[in-house]
Structure formats: C-alpha cells, structure tokens
Amino acid sequence: MRLAVLSLGCLTAMAAMPLHAQEDAQALRREIDAMRRTLEGMQQRLDQLERRGEHAAAAVPPSAVPSAVPAASQATVLAPITGVLHPTQVHGVAPPVLPQRESVADPSTAASRPDSAAGPTDPDLKGFFAIPGTDTVIRIGGYAKLDAIADSRGAGDEDQFIPSSMPVGGDHRDVSNFNIHAKQTRFSFEARRPTTRGNLRFYLENDFFGSSDGYEFRLRHAYGQLGNTYAGYGYSSFMDPDSLPDTLDFAGPGGAGYLLVAGIHHSFALGKGNTLTLAAEDPDTELAGASDTLAAVNRLPDVSAIARMERDWGHLQLGVVARNLAYDGDARRDRVFAGGAQLSGSASVGERDLLLFGALGGRGLSRYTADLTGSGLDAVVGADGRIDALDLHGGFVGYTHYWSDLWRSNLIYGQLTLERNAALPTDAFRQSRYGVFNLIWSPAPTWTMGMELLYGRLQQQDGARGDTVRVQGSLQYNFIK
C-alpha cells in the first residue's frame, strides 16, 4: 500500500512539472512582449529626436533616466570615465526646434528662451559639469578672436563696420587704414539647475568693446531666468538673435534690430512651438540736439509684445514696441508716443543652407537698430517746441551656403532709412547700406578662420554721400564647442 501511494505521488509530481514549466514560459513570454513594446516606444522617441536634429549620442529619452537621479549625479557618473569636462545634455532642458547652424559671433547662445531651452548653435549644451552635492551644473565659455582689418578709405569706426559712422568729405576721407584688434574676445559663465517651477538659468557674458581706443571690459549679458520669467541685462525682447546673419564683422547689418538693455519679460507657451512674450525694459529717449537746456526725459518703460513660431524648418517672429518720448526745456516741454514693429525669421533651404531676414519700421525706433542705437535720432524738437518722433524703416536679408562640412559662405545685404526733417542738422544720418560676402573655414569645432569683403555707404540729410570697402580676416578659438 505504501509503495502504491508513493508511486502515485511521484506520478502526480511528474505530471505537474510540465504544467508549471508551461506557465513559467508563458509568463516569461508576456514579459518579453512587454519589454519589446517598451523598446519600440523608446525607438520611436529616438527617431523623433533624430528628426529634430538631435545627435544620436545625446538622444537619450527622458524615460530612460530615473527621476530620482538628479542632474548633478548624472554628470558626476560620467565624469570619472573621461577625466575631463564632459559634454552632457543638461537634464530636463528641451532640445532646440530650429535647424542647427554655425555662427562666428553666436548671438543665439546668450539669447533667452522659454524654460531656457537649448539654442540652434548649441543643441547639446556641451561643456557643463556638476557642482558636487548639488543639482547645479556650470559652464565656462567664450572664445578668443583676432581681427585684421584693411579699409580702402576712412570708415569711421576702425573696429566694427558701422556705415552711419563713416565720414563724408574731410581732409583725411580718402586715406586707407589698417588695424588689428582682439576686442571681440569673449568670456561667459553659465549655471543651470532644475526646480519645481521650471529650469533656472544664470548667464553672464563680457567682451572688450568698452572703449574705442582700448580694451575695457564691457558687460553684454547678466541675467537670471526661472521657467519663462527673465530679469536682468541682455538682448531686448524686441530683437531676434536667431535671425542675425553669420558675419566676421562684429556689428552686422545696420538694418537689423539690436539692443542690449535691462528689463523683465515673461513668455507664455501657446503649444506647437508658438509663444507670446510680454516685456518692460529700461527707457532711453535719444533726442537729437540734447543739451543742458534741452534734456531728454524718460517717463515710462518701453513695453513690447512678441509673437514667435518655431518649426523644424525655421522660425517667424513678429515684435511690436511702444515708447513714450519726452523732453524738458526752458519754459517748454512735450512728449509723444512712439513705437514700431519688426518681422524677422529664418528658413532652411536644401540640406543645410539657411535664409535669414528681418524688416522693421516705425517712429522713434532708432535706438532699437544696430546702425543708430546711441545716435540720438529717436526724436527731434522743432522750432515750435513740439517733439517729433522720427520715421524710420529698414531691414536685411542673408543667405548661408555650406560648400562642405568645413566650408561655408554668407551673402548679406541691409539698408536703413531715416526721414528727412528740417529740424535735423544737414550732416545728420539719412540712409545707410551694408553688403557682405565671406568665406569661412572651420577645420575643427573649436577653430574658425575666414575672409570677408564688406561694402558700406552713408547718405546724409543734405544728400552728401560717402562709401568705403573693407577687407577683414579673422581667426577664432572657441573654448567649448
């Protein structure tokens, strides 16, 4: 009997073993199917990032990184492998939507973006390293740049090509000039960290254009941004850094919107790459003929609104600015509302080429242009004591062509026109033109050199004209790229 029971037990156990093995195999198959679906989802995410221009080495989906691991820990894990500053994508920072591009002056890196997203010239946010024990990562950047400049005749500003500064007539007008300087050399410091209210970014940047006859340190940017709220000193919200052409010359086309100013702004995300930004900035009434008895007055901040659309083919930006211009004189005073608008953008052409453009116009808008900022041509006081905001319009168009991965060229034209006004001096600005063609070679990511041919022409209020041709050669070493 015992033998029969024992035999029956053994047969039962042997019969159950295939059943349990079959159930384990089915469970394992289900797990494999679930992992396969997960991998397929991750692959789709990777394909989307690559289509948006993300480098394959940096295209790691956020879901692959445990949320409990801070950004600093991720950078720290990678650092011991290389022993150098590791080019890491900062955790939680969105990749750029715009097509990737190269730029010598690189205005896009310093630009403020919603939630401090990466820009088209620095999509990987290379060079950041962690501060141990914190979620903060920092980067020291900038470049060293040497410019050799030869002018066929007097150009006014020997370091930058600014047509509005060109002399018209004069004893030394036709004297050629040669100049070498390194004033565009630039230093920057940047810190980033994630917070519960969005990404926090601090950015500081300087160059050496603080004086015309020396190398004074000049502040270019000093701002902080939490989420979509910016406060500090830097580019005006009205300008569009991503539309500025790639030139060896520091100034760029005079018809472009350009201003460094203190202010505060907030961006509202409207979905699908669309944003609306509202800003209030430091006012400065640039009054023609201002003196101790005719003083410019700033009553209200400059207020602007900017609508922007970004796509993988480029972007469009429409900005408007409203200003209050005023003066106070002996027994008389007046004020006037002024402002203007700018439409700018970029569009990819073919595989890598890029079209860049901008057009602006309005009254009392000279302060916001590259050629006339600081010139005192926002407004003029007439003989009747009334202040008149001066009409202005202009623009530029540029085309970047990549001959190869190492060689590129840019063809650029710009123009800026101010109204004729009897209250202005006869030698005051009337119109400027700016033309550029360059050839740029970048044999390594951190090394760029090139040659540039520039033409500029200035016309004054009385119709007198002057022009010049400049040849510029540049050599630049980037700290991190």
Tab-separated table of C-alpha atoms in Angstrom:
chain	number	residue	atom	x	y	z
A	1	MET	CA	0.000	0.000	0.000
A	2	ARG	CA	2.755	2.437	0.943
A	3	LEU	CA	4.514	1.632	-2.316
A	4	ALA	CA	1.323	2.330	-4.283
A	5	VAL	CA	0.803	5.695	-2.550
A	6	LEU	CA	4.445	6.664	-3.099
A	7	SER	CA	4.231	5.702	-6.751
A	8	LEU	CA	1.015	7.697	-7.205
A	9	GLY	CA	2.668	10.782	-5.588
A	10	CYS	CA	5.669	10.557	-7.877
A	11	LEU	CA	3.468	10.284	-10.970
A	12	THR	CA	1.415	13.324	-9.846
A	13	ALA	CA	4.541	15.454	-9.288
A	14	MET	CA	5.961	14.450	-12.646
A	15	ALA	CA	2.696	15.363	-14.352
A	16	ALA	CA	2.592	18.795	-12.623
A	17	MET	CA	6.146	19.745	-13.617
A	18	PRO	CA	5.354	20.305	-17.342
A	19	LEU	CA	2.284	22.340	-16.317
A	20	HIS	CA	4.329	24.708	-14.093
A	21	ALA	CA	7.077	24.923	-16.719
A	22	GLN	CA	4.484	25.837	-19.337
A	23	GLU	CA	3.040	28.566	-17.055
A	24	ASP	CA	6.572	29.982	-16.411
A	25	ALA	CA	7.303	30.015	-20.142
A	26	GLN	CA	4.064	31.869	-20.840
A	27	ALA	CA	4.815	34.426	-18.123
A	28	LEU	CA	8.326	34.953	-19.496
A	29	ARG	CA	6.896	35.365	-22.996
A	30	ARG	CA	4.499	38.032	-21.723
A	31	GLU	CA	7.379	39.876	-20.054
A	32	ILE	CA	9.400	39.738	-23.279
A	33	ASP	CA	6.421	41.090	-25.249
A	34	ALA	CA	6.037	43.961	-22.764
A	35	MET	CA	9.763	44.781	-22.982
A	36	ARG	CA	9.536	44.663	-26.775
A	37	ARG	CA	6.688	47.187	-26.750
A	38	THR	CA	8.669	49.408	-24.395
A	39	LEU	CA	11.729	49.265	-26.652
A	40	GLU	CA	9.601	50.054	-29.686
A	41	GLY	CA	8.240	53.131	-27.905
A	42	MET	CA	11.770	54.208	-26.978
A	43	GLN	CA	12.882	53.688	-30.590
A	44	GLN	CA	10.041	55.875	-31.840
A	45	ARG	CA	11.063	58.589	-29.359
A	46	LEU	CA	14.676	58.311	-30.521
A	47	ASP	CA	13.614	58.624	-34.166
A	48	GLN	CA	11.647	61.785	-33.335
A	49	LEU	CA	14.648	63.354	-31.598
A	50	GLU	CA	16.927	62.494	-34.518
A	51	ARG	CA	14.490	64.040	-36.994
A	52	ARG	CA	14.586	67.214	-34.925
A	53	GLY	CA	18.346	67.367	-35.299
A	54	GLU	CA	19.392	65.723	-32.051
A	55	HIS	CA	22.760	63.988	-32.246
A	56	ALA	CA	22.458	60.224	-31.807
A	57	ALA	CA	24.973	60.203	-28.981
A	58	ALA	CA	22.881	62.647	-26.969
A	59	ALA	CA	19.446	61.375	-27.933
A	60	VAL	CA	18.538	59.512	-24.755
A	61	PRO	CA	14.811	59.662	-23.913
A	62	PRO	CA	13.963	61.169	-20.526
A	63	SER	CA	12.102	57.956	-19.592
A	64	ALA	CA	15.411	56.097	-19.648
A	65	VAL	CA	16.720	58.237	-16.775
A	66	PRO	CA	15.302	57.505	-13.304
A	67	SER	CA	13.558	60.612	-11.990
A	68	ALA	CA	15.157	60.151	-8.590
A	69	VAL	CA	18.637	60.745	-10.018
A	70	PRO	CA	19.470	64.500	-10.062
A	71	ALA	CA	21.239	66.169	-12.946
A	72	ALA	CA	24.377	66.611	-10.910
A	73	SER	CA	24.556	62.887	-10.176
A	74	GLN	CA	24.264	62.055	-13.887
A	75	ALA	CA	27.150	64.358	-14.778
A	76	THR	CA	29.199	63.024	-11.871
A	77	VAL	CA	28.743	59.426	-13.008
A	78	LEU	CA	30.069	60.255	-16.462
A	79	ALA	CA	32.942	62.484	-15.381
A	80	PRO	CA	35.276	59.785	-13.974
A	81	ILE	CA	35.144	57.922	-17.310
A	82	THR	CA	36.794	60.718	-19.273
A	83	GLY	CA	38.554	62.714	-16.595
A	84	VAL	CA	37.632	65.962	-18.421
A	85	LEU	CA	34.649	68.287	-18.680
A	86	HIS	CA	32.023	66.029	-20.196
A	87	PRO	CA	29.793	67.394	-22.991
A	88	THR	CA	26.486	66.424	-21.454
A	89	GLN	CA	22.927	67.363	-22.264
A	90	VAL	CA	21.570	69.096	-19.172
A	91	HIS	CA	18.766	67.086	-17.610
A	92	GLY	CA	15.301	68.491	-18.176
A	93	VAL	CA	16.302	71.028	-20.837
A	94	ALA	CA	14.365	70.771	-24.096
A	95	PRO	CA	16.348	70.345	-27.335
A	96	PRO	CA	16.105	73.089	-29.977
A	97	VAL	CA	13.311	73.021	-32.528
A	98	LEU	CA	15.186	75.193	-35.032
A	99	PRO	CA	17.620	73.635	-37.533
A	100	GLN	CA	21.199	73.523	-36.308
A	101	ARG	CA	23.503	76.268	-37.636
A	102	GLU	CA	27.011	77.682	-37.244
A	103	SER	CA	27.794	81.283	-36.295
A	104	VAL	CA	31.038	83.121	-35.596
A	105	ALA	CA	29.590	85.696	-33.177
A	106	ASP	CA	26.954	83.178	-31.979
A	107	PRO	CA	24.233	85.520	-30.634
A	108	SER	CA	21.862	82.565	-30.181
A	109	THR	CA	23.701	81.043	-27.200
A	110	ALA	CA	23.155	84.091	-24.990
A	111	ALA	CA	19.515	84.523	-26.005
A	112	SER	CA	16.708	83.894	-23.541
A	113	ARG	CA	14.301	81.077	-24.496
A	114	PRO	CA	11.158	79.629	-22.914
A	115	ASP	CA	12.211	77.444	-19.968
A	116	SER	CA	15.847	78.078	-21.016
A	117	ALA	CA	15.730	75.581	-23.882
A	118	ALA	CA	18.870	74.879	-25.940
A	119	GLY	CA	19.603	77.054	-28.987
A	120	PRO	CA	20.325	76.107	-32.619
A	121	THR	CA	24.066	76.840	-32.337
A	122	ASP	CA	24.486	74.746	-29.159
A	123	PRO	CA	21.959	71.895	-29.303
A	124	ASP	CA	23.928	69.574	-26.987
A	125	LEU	CA	24.767	72.126	-24.276
A	126	LYS	CA	28.324	70.857	-24.222
A	127	GLY	CA	30.839	71.615	-21.500
A	128	PHE	CA	28.657	71.618	-18.394
A	129	PHE	CA	29.948	69.920	-15.255
A	130	ALA	CA	28.350	69.334	-11.882
A	131	ILE	CA	28.935	71.107	-8.587
A	132	PRO	CA	29.303	68.139	-6.181
A	133	GLY	CA	26.430	67.652	-3.800
A	134	THR	CA	24.016	69.879	-5.759
A	135	ASP	CA	21.722	69.725	-8.782
A	136	THR	CA	23.561	72.692	-10.327
A	137	VAL	CA	25.746	72.378	-13.416
A	138	ILE	CA	28.003	75.182	-14.643
A	139	ARG	CA	29.954	76.043	-17.781
A	140	ILE	CA	32.740	78.488	-18.574
A	141	GLY	CA	32.638	79.518	-22.214
A	142	GLY	CA	33.659	82.138	-24.732
A	143	TYR	CA	36.256	82.499	-27.433
A	144	ALA	CA	39.440	84.328	-28.412
A	145	LYS	CA	39.155	86.209	-31.717
A	146	LEU	CA	41.675	88.258	-33.688
A	147	ASP	CA	40.532	90.574	-36.500
A	148	ALA	CA	42.823	92.090	-39.161
A	149	ILE	CA	41.064	94.944	-40.997
A	150	ALA	CA	42.014	96.956	-44.095
A	151	ASP	CA	39.864	99.912	-45.261
A	152	SER	CA	40.158	101.458	-48.722
A	153	ARG	CA	39.259	104.861	-47.203
A	154	GLY	CA	38.069	106.287	-43.903
A	155	ALA	CA	35.419	104.062	-42.316
A	156	GLY	CA	34.816	105.959	-39.082
A	157	ASP	CA	34.801	103.039	-36.649
A	158	GLU	CA	38.004	101.059	-37.217
A	159	ASP	CA	36.925	98.025	-35.162
A	160	GLN	CA	33.344	97.481	-36.370
A	161	PHE	CA	31.761	98.149	-39.753
A	162	ILE	CA	29.089	100.766	-38.978
A	163	PRO	CA	28.096	102.773	-42.087
A	164	SER	CA	26.440	105.521	-40.003
A	165	SER	CA	29.881	106.390	-38.567
A	166	MET	CA	31.566	106.894	-41.969
A	167	PRO	CA	32.995	110.350	-42.640
A	168	VAL	CA	31.589	112.243	-45.623
A	169	GLY	CA	34.164	114.664	-47.023
A	170	GLY	CA	37.007	115.979	-44.907
A	171	ASP	CA	40.765	116.199	-45.339
A	172	HIS	CA	41.509	112.557	-44.450
A	173	ARG	CA	38.484	110.958	-46.076
A	174	ASP	CA	40.442	109.115	-48.790
A	175	VAL	CA	43.256	107.794	-46.595
A	176	SER	CA	43.398	103.992	-46.345
A	177	ASN	CA	43.788	102.332	-42.954
A	178	PHE	CA	44.922	99.008	-41.446
A	179	ASN	CA	44.019	97.784	-37.983
A	180	ILE	CA	44.401	94.622	-35.853
A	181	HIS	CA	42.406	94.077	-32.665
A	182	ALA	CA	41.022	91.353	-30.399
A	183	LYS	CA	38.148	93.251	-28.776
A	184	GLN	CA	35.534	90.675	-29.733
A	185	THR	CA	37.239	88.123	-27.480
A	186	ARG	CA	34.533	86.986	-25.110
A	187	PHE	CA	34.103	85.282	-21.725
A	188	SER	CA	30.897	83.725	-20.423
A	189	PHE	CA	29.735	81.929	-17.300
A	190	GLU	CA	26.527	79.923	-17.141
A	191	ALA	CA	24.786	77.966	-14.396
A	192	ARG	CA	21.673	75.797	-14.695
A	193	ARG	CA	19.590	73.706	-12.335
A	194	PRO	CA	16.101	72.159	-12.347
A	195	THR	CA	13.446	73.449	-9.934
A	196	THR	CA	9.800	72.718	-9.226
A	197	ARG	CA	8.920	75.913	-11.163
A	198	GLY	CA	10.960	75.146	-14.259
A	199	ASN	CA	14.613	75.398	-15.200
A	200	LEU	CA	16.739	78.069	-13.532
A	201	ARG	CA	19.459	79.695	-15.634
A	202	PHE	CA	22.034	82.362	-14.792
A	203	TYR	CA	24.082	83.802	-17.653
A	204	LEU	CA	26.978	86.285	-17.587
A	205	GLU	CA	28.945	87.458	-20.638
A	206	ASN	CA	31.570	90.120	-21.341
A	207	ASP	CA	33.738	91.325	-24.216
A	208	PHE	CA	36.322	94.124	-24.653
A	209	PHE	CA	34.381	96.729	-26.666
A	210	GLY	CA	34.107	99.016	-23.628
A	211	SER	CA	36.070	101.826	-25.290
A	212	SER	CA	37.063	102.899	-28.797
A	213	ASP	CA	40.767	103.261	-28.014
A	214	GLY	CA	41.426	100.450	-25.542
A	215	TYR	CA	40.356	97.086	-24.180
A	216	GLU	CA	37.880	97.918	-21.441
A	217	PHE	CA	35.816	95.019	-20.152
A	218	ARG	CA	32.195	95.513	-21.314
A	219	LEU	CA	29.146	93.803	-19.868
A	220	ARG	CA	26.986	92.149	-22.536
A	221	HIS	CA	24.677	89.912	-20.515
A	222	ALA	CA	23.878	89.477	-16.836
A	223	TYR	CA	20.510	87.870	-16.226
A	224	GLY	CA	18.623	85.150	-14.466
A	225	GLN	CA	15.641	83.181	-15.745
A	226	LEU	CA	13.298	80.904	-13.823
A	227	GLY	CA	10.943	78.964	-16.057
A	228	ASN	CA	9.632	81.516	-18.541
A	229	THR	CA	10.376	84.643	-16.465
A	230	TYR	CA	13.525	86.633	-17.301
A	231	ALA	CA	15.055	89.526	-15.380
A	232	GLY	CA	18.394	91.269	-15.913
A	233	TYR	CA	20.512	92.820	-18.646
A	234	GLY	CA	20.892	91.444	-22.168
A	235	TYR	CA	19.178	91.362	-25.542
A	236	SER	CA	15.996	93.378	-25.879
A	237	SER	CA	12.920	91.187	-26.271
A	238	PHE	CA	12.149	93.171	-29.438
A	239	MET	CA	15.236	91.863	-31.252
A	240	ASP	CA	15.606	88.403	-32.783
A	241	PRO	CA	19.105	86.930	-32.261
A	242	ASP	CA	18.275	83.763	-34.235
A	243	SER	CA	17.740	85.822	-37.408
A	244	LEU	CA	21.109	87.622	-37.338
A	245	PRO	CA	23.449	86.611	-40.208
A	246	ASP	CA	26.828	84.928	-39.773
A	247	THR	CA	29.478	87.655	-40.233
A	248	LEU	CA	33.102	88.074	-39.219
A	249	ASP	CA	32.336	91.753	-38.659
A	250	PHE	CA	31.080	92.317	-35.134
A	251	ALA	CA	28.342	94.889	-35.877
A	252	GLY	CA	26.335	93.100	-38.583
A	253	PRO	CA	23.764	94.752	-40.863
A	254	GLY	CA	22.620	98.183	-39.688
A	255	GLY	CA	19.001	97.487	-40.591
A	256	ALA	CA	18.728	94.686	-38.022
A	257	GLY	CA	17.027	95.130	-34.668
A	258	TYR	CA	19.723	95.164	-31.983
A	259	LEU	CA	19.845	96.487	-28.405
A	260	LEU	CA	21.368	95.468	-25.075
A	261	VAL	CA	19.131	96.685	-22.261
A	262	ALA	CA	17.912	95.934	-18.732
A	263	GLY	CA	14.405	94.580	-18.475
A	264	ILE	CA	11.964	91.903	-17.428
A	265	HIS	CA	9.789	89.665	-19.569
A	266	HIS	CA	7.587	86.603	-19.362
A	267	SER	CA	6.836	84.099	-22.116
A	268	PHE	CA	3.571	82.205	-22.480
A	269	ALA	CA	3.696	78.837	-24.257
A	270	LEU	CA	0.849	78.523	-26.774
A	271	GLY	CA	1.669	74.985	-27.900
A	272	LYS	CA	3.195	73.536	-31.082
A	273	GLY	CA	6.288	75.759	-30.866
A	274	ASN	CA	4.322	79.021	-30.516
A	275	THR	CA	5.000	81.581	-27.772
A	276	LEU	CA	3.881	85.062	-26.736
A	277	THR	CA	6.281	87.267	-24.757
A	278	LEU	CA	5.441	90.474	-22.874
A	279	ALA	CA	8.277	92.737	-21.748
A	280	ALA	CA	9.038	96.004	-19.960
A	281	GLU	CA	12.512	97.493	-20.495
A	282	ASP	CA	14.631	100.442	-19.441
A	283	PRO	CA	13.655	103.537	-21.493
A	284	ASP	CA	16.093	105.985	-23.038
A	285	THR	CA	14.826	108.891	-25.132
A	286	GLU	CA	17.624	109.512	-27.625
A	287	LEU	CA	16.960	113.130	-28.518
A	288	ALA	CA	18.700	114.967	-31.361
A	289	GLY	CA	20.445	118.109	-30.103
A	290	ALA	CA	20.014	117.252	-26.432
A	291	SER	CA	21.797	119.668	-24.071
A	292	ASP	CA	21.635	121.082	-20.561
A	293	THR	CA	18.750	123.311	-21.607
A	294	LEU	CA	17.055	120.632	-23.721
A	295	ALA	CA	17.049	117.442	-21.672
A	296	ALA	CA	15.543	114.094	-22.676
A	297	VAL	CA	13.041	112.710	-20.178
A	298	ASN	CA	12.054	109.084	-19.564
A	299	ARG	CA	8.570	108.814	-18.088
A	300	LEU	CA	7.538	105.216	-18.786
A	301	PRO	CA	9.297	101.929	-19.576
A	302	ASP	CA	9.467	100.672	-23.160
A	303	VAL	CA	6.811	97.961	-23.485
A	304	SER	CA	6.908	95.223	-26.124
A	305	ALA	CA	4.962	92.160	-27.196
A	306	ILE	CA	6.491	89.402	-29.315
A	307	ALA	CA	4.733	86.518	-31.062
A	308	ARG	CA	7.009	83.701	-32.212
A	309	MET	CA	6.537	80.481	-34.162
A	310	GLU	CA	9.261	77.794	-34.287
A	311	ARG	CA	9.307	74.794	-36.596
A	312	ASP	CA	11.951	72.318	-37.753
A	313	TRP	CA	12.310	74.360	-40.986
A	314	GLY	CA	12.961	77.675	-39.191
A	315	HIS	CA	11.009	80.395	-37.409
A	316	LEU	CA	8.974	83.591	-37.713
A	317	GLN	CA	8.879	86.369	-35.133
A	318	LEU	CA	6.686	89.480	-35.013
A	319	GLY	CA	7.510	92.065	-32.379
A	320	VAL	CA	5.980	95.435	-31.514
A	321	VAL	CA	7.296	98.051	-29.105
A	322	ALA	CA	5.593	101.101	-27.588
A	323	ARG	CA	7.594	104.056	-26.241
A	324	ASN	CA	6.994	107.394	-24.524
A	325	LEU	CA	9.485	110.042	-25.696
A	326	ALA	CA	9.677	113.352	-23.839
A	327	TYR	CA	11.881	116.359	-23.188
A	328	ASP	CA	12.112	119.228	-20.739
A	329	GLY	CA	13.461	122.628	-21.786
A	330	ASP	CA	13.481	126.238	-20.716
A	331	ALA	CA	9.818	127.150	-20.191
A	332	ARG	CA	8.677	124.383	-22.544
A	333	ARG	CA	8.223	120.641	-22.530
A	334	ASP	CA	6.485	117.999	-24.607
A	335	ARG	CA	6.053	114.293	-25.012
A	336	VAL	CA	4.906	111.917	-27.732
A	337	PHE	CA	4.056	108.245	-28.006
A	338	ALA	CA	6.167	106.290	-30.489
A	339	GLY	CA	6.997	102.728	-31.429
A	340	GLY	CA	7.300	100.270	-34.245
A	341	ALA	CA	7.266	96.674	-35.401
A	342	GLN	CA	9.716	94.092	-36.682
A	343	LEU	CA	9.121	90.900	-38.678
A	344	SER	CA	12.077	88.508	-38.768
A	345	GLY	CA	12.878	84.853	-39.180
A	346	SER	CA	14.859	82.031	-40.707
A	347	ALA	CA	14.136	79.246	-43.186
A	348	SER	CA	16.189	76.184	-44.066
A	349	VAL	CA	16.942	75.696	-47.760
A	350	GLY	CA	18.005	72.314	-49.079
A	351	GLU	CA	20.113	70.118	-46.828
A	352	ARG	CA	21.920	72.755	-44.718
A	353	ASP	CA	21.577	76.206	-46.312
A	354	LEU	CA	19.743	78.907	-44.421
A	355	LEU	CA	17.836	82.076	-45.346
A	356	LEU	CA	17.773	84.827	-42.689
A	357	PHE	CA	15.811	88.068	-42.829
A	358	GLY	CA	14.367	90.974	-40.884
A	359	ALA	CA	12.323	94.094	-41.642
A	360	LEU	CA	11.398	96.871	-39.214
A	361	GLY	CA	9.716	100.252	-39.227
A	362	GLY	CA	8.105	102.841	-37.010
A	363	ARG	CA	8.523	106.185	-35.291
A	364	GLY	CA	11.178	106.799	-32.631
A	365	LEU	CA	12.747	103.396	-33.319
A	366	SER	CA	16.398	104.366	-33.965
A	367	ARG	CA	17.505	103.160	-30.534
A	368	TYR	CA	16.487	99.615	-31.480
A	369	THR	CA	18.619	99.369	-34.656
A	370	ALA	CA	22.211	98.184	-34.984
A	371	ASP	CA	23.286	101.241	-37.014
A	372	LEU	CA	21.671	104.035	-34.985
A	373	THR	CA	21.497	102.891	-31.354
A	374	GLY	CA	23.073	105.622	-29.232
A	375	SER	CA	22.982	108.160	-32.096
A	376	GLY	CA	20.326	110.477	-30.625
A	377	LEU	CA	17.906	110.101	-33.530
A	378	ASP	CA	14.719	108.829	-31.888
A	379	ALA	CA	13.177	112.290	-31.927
A	380	VAL	CA	13.881	115.967	-32.581
A	381	VAL	CA	12.408	119.183	-31.161
A	382	GLY	CA	11.032	121.519	-33.813
A	383	ALA	CA	11.076	125.310	-33.892
A	384	ASP	CA	7.571	125.333	-32.421
A	385	GLY	CA	8.759	123.426	-29.362
A	386	ARG	CA	6.953	120.218	-30.231
A	387	ILE	CA	8.802	116.908	-30.107
A	388	ASP	CA	8.682	114.892	-33.318
A	389	ALA	CA	9.369	111.122	-33.318
A	390	LEU	CA	11.380	110.387	-36.455
A	391	ASP	CA	10.121	107.885	-39.026
A	392	LEU	CA	12.493	105.015	-39.770
A	393	HIS	CA	12.396	101.791	-41.762
A	394	GLY	CA	14.930	99.201	-42.833
A	395	GLY	CA	15.837	95.559	-43.000
A	396	PHE	CA	18.273	92.922	-44.166
A	397	VAL	CA	18.438	89.567	-45.891
A	398	GLY	CA	21.202	86.959	-45.616
A	399	TYR	CA	21.891	83.586	-47.159
A	400	THR	CA	24.235	80.935	-45.725
A	401	HIS	CA	25.572	78.275	-48.079
A	402	TYR	CA	27.577	75.256	-46.903
A	403	TRP	CA	30.129	74.226	-49.517
A	404	SER	CA	31.025	71.250	-47.329
A	405	ASP	CA	31.073	70.302	-43.658
A	406	LEU	CA	34.102	72.572	-43.172
A	407	TRP	CA	33.446	75.472	-45.569
A	408	ARG	CA	30.575	77.948	-45.680
A	409	SER	CA	29.814	81.380	-47.147
A	410	ASN	CA	27.361	84.166	-46.384
A	411	LEU	CA	25.905	86.804	-48.691
A	412	ILE	CA	24.171	89.662	-46.857
A	413	TYR	CA	22.546	92.977	-47.742
A	414	GLY	CA	20.987	95.530	-45.419
A	415	GLN	CA	19.574	99.040	-45.602
A	416	LEU	CA	18.273	101.613	-43.103
A	417	THR	CA	16.464	104.876	-43.935
A	418	LEU	CA	15.516	107.820	-41.684
A	419	GLU	CA	13.033	110.518	-42.702
A	420	ARG	CA	14.156	113.935	-43.930
A	421	ASN	CA	13.469	116.536	-41.261
A	422	ALA	CA	14.280	120.254	-41.410
A	423	ALA	CA	14.991	120.308	-37.664
A	424	LEU	CA	17.928	117.917	-38.078
A	425	PRO	CA	21.455	119.117	-38.955
A	426	THR	CA	22.345	118.811	-42.630
A	427	ASP	CA	25.079	116.278	-41.853
A	428	ALA	CA	22.732	114.045	-39.847
A	429	PHE	CA	22.008	110.476	-40.896
A	430	ARG	CA	19.635	109.883	-43.791
A	431	GLN	CA	20.362	106.371	-45.159
A	432	SER	CA	22.930	103.572	-44.884
A	433	ARG	CA	23.649	100.464	-46.938
A	434	TYR	CA	25.585	97.375	-45.888
A	435	GLY	CA	26.829	94.485	-48.020
A	436	VAL	CA	28.908	91.423	-47.087
A	437	PHE	CA	30.355	88.323	-48.692
A	438	ASN	CA	32.563	85.952	-46.731
A	439	LEU	CA	34.245	82.570	-46.859
A	440	ILE	CA	34.609	80.744	-43.523
A	441	TRP	CA	36.610	77.601	-42.783
A	442	SER	CA	36.075	75.534	-39.632
A	443	PRO	CA	38.595	72.646	-39.735
A	444	ALA	CA	37.757	71.769	-36.117
A	445	PRO	CA	34.780	72.569	-33.898
A	446	THR	CA	36.849	74.965	-31.772
A	447	TRP	CA	38.814	76.623	-34.582
A	448	THR	CA	37.403	79.011	-37.206
A	449	MET	CA	39.064	81.355	-39.675
A	450	GLY	CA	37.827	83.305	-42.664
A	451	MET	CA	37.955	86.281	-45.000
A	452	GLU	CA	35.232	88.846	-45.529
A	453	LEU	CA	34.579	91.600	-48.060
A	454	LEU	CA	32.350	94.459	-46.875
A	455	TYR	CA	30.857	97.498	-48.591
A	456	GLY	CA	29.108	100.367	-46.840
A	457	ARG	CA	27.561	103.653	-47.912
A	458	LEU	CA	26.231	106.600	-45.911
A	459	GLN	CA	23.928	109.352	-47.141
A	460	GLN	CA	23.337	112.479	-45.057
A	461	GLN	CA	20.271	114.696	-44.751
A	462	ASP	CA	21.638	117.141	-47.346
A	463	GLY	CA	22.241	114.334	-49.862
A	464	ALA	CA	26.026	114.150	-49.457
A	465	ARG	CA	27.378	110.601	-49.646
A	466	GLY	CA	30.397	108.602	-48.651
A	467	ASP	CA	31.334	104.937	-49.011
A	468	THR	CA	34.153	102.522	-48.332
A	469	VAL	CA	35.300	98.960	-48.907
A	470	ARG	CA	36.720	96.826	-46.104
A	471	VAL	CA	38.570	93.510	-46.179
A	472	GLN	CA	38.629	91.609	-42.895
A	473	GLY	CA	40.401	88.425	-41.894
A	474	SER	CA	39.580	86.661	-38.629
A	475	LEU	CA	40.938	83.801	-36.544
A	476	GLN	CA	38.848	82.454	-33.675
A	477	TYR	CA	39.381	79.801	-30.990
A	478	ASN	CA	36.298	78.674	-29.069
A	479	PHE	CA	36.757	77.424	-25.510
A	480	ILE	CA	33.994	74.830	-25.776
A	481	LYS	CA	32.189	73.685	-28.897
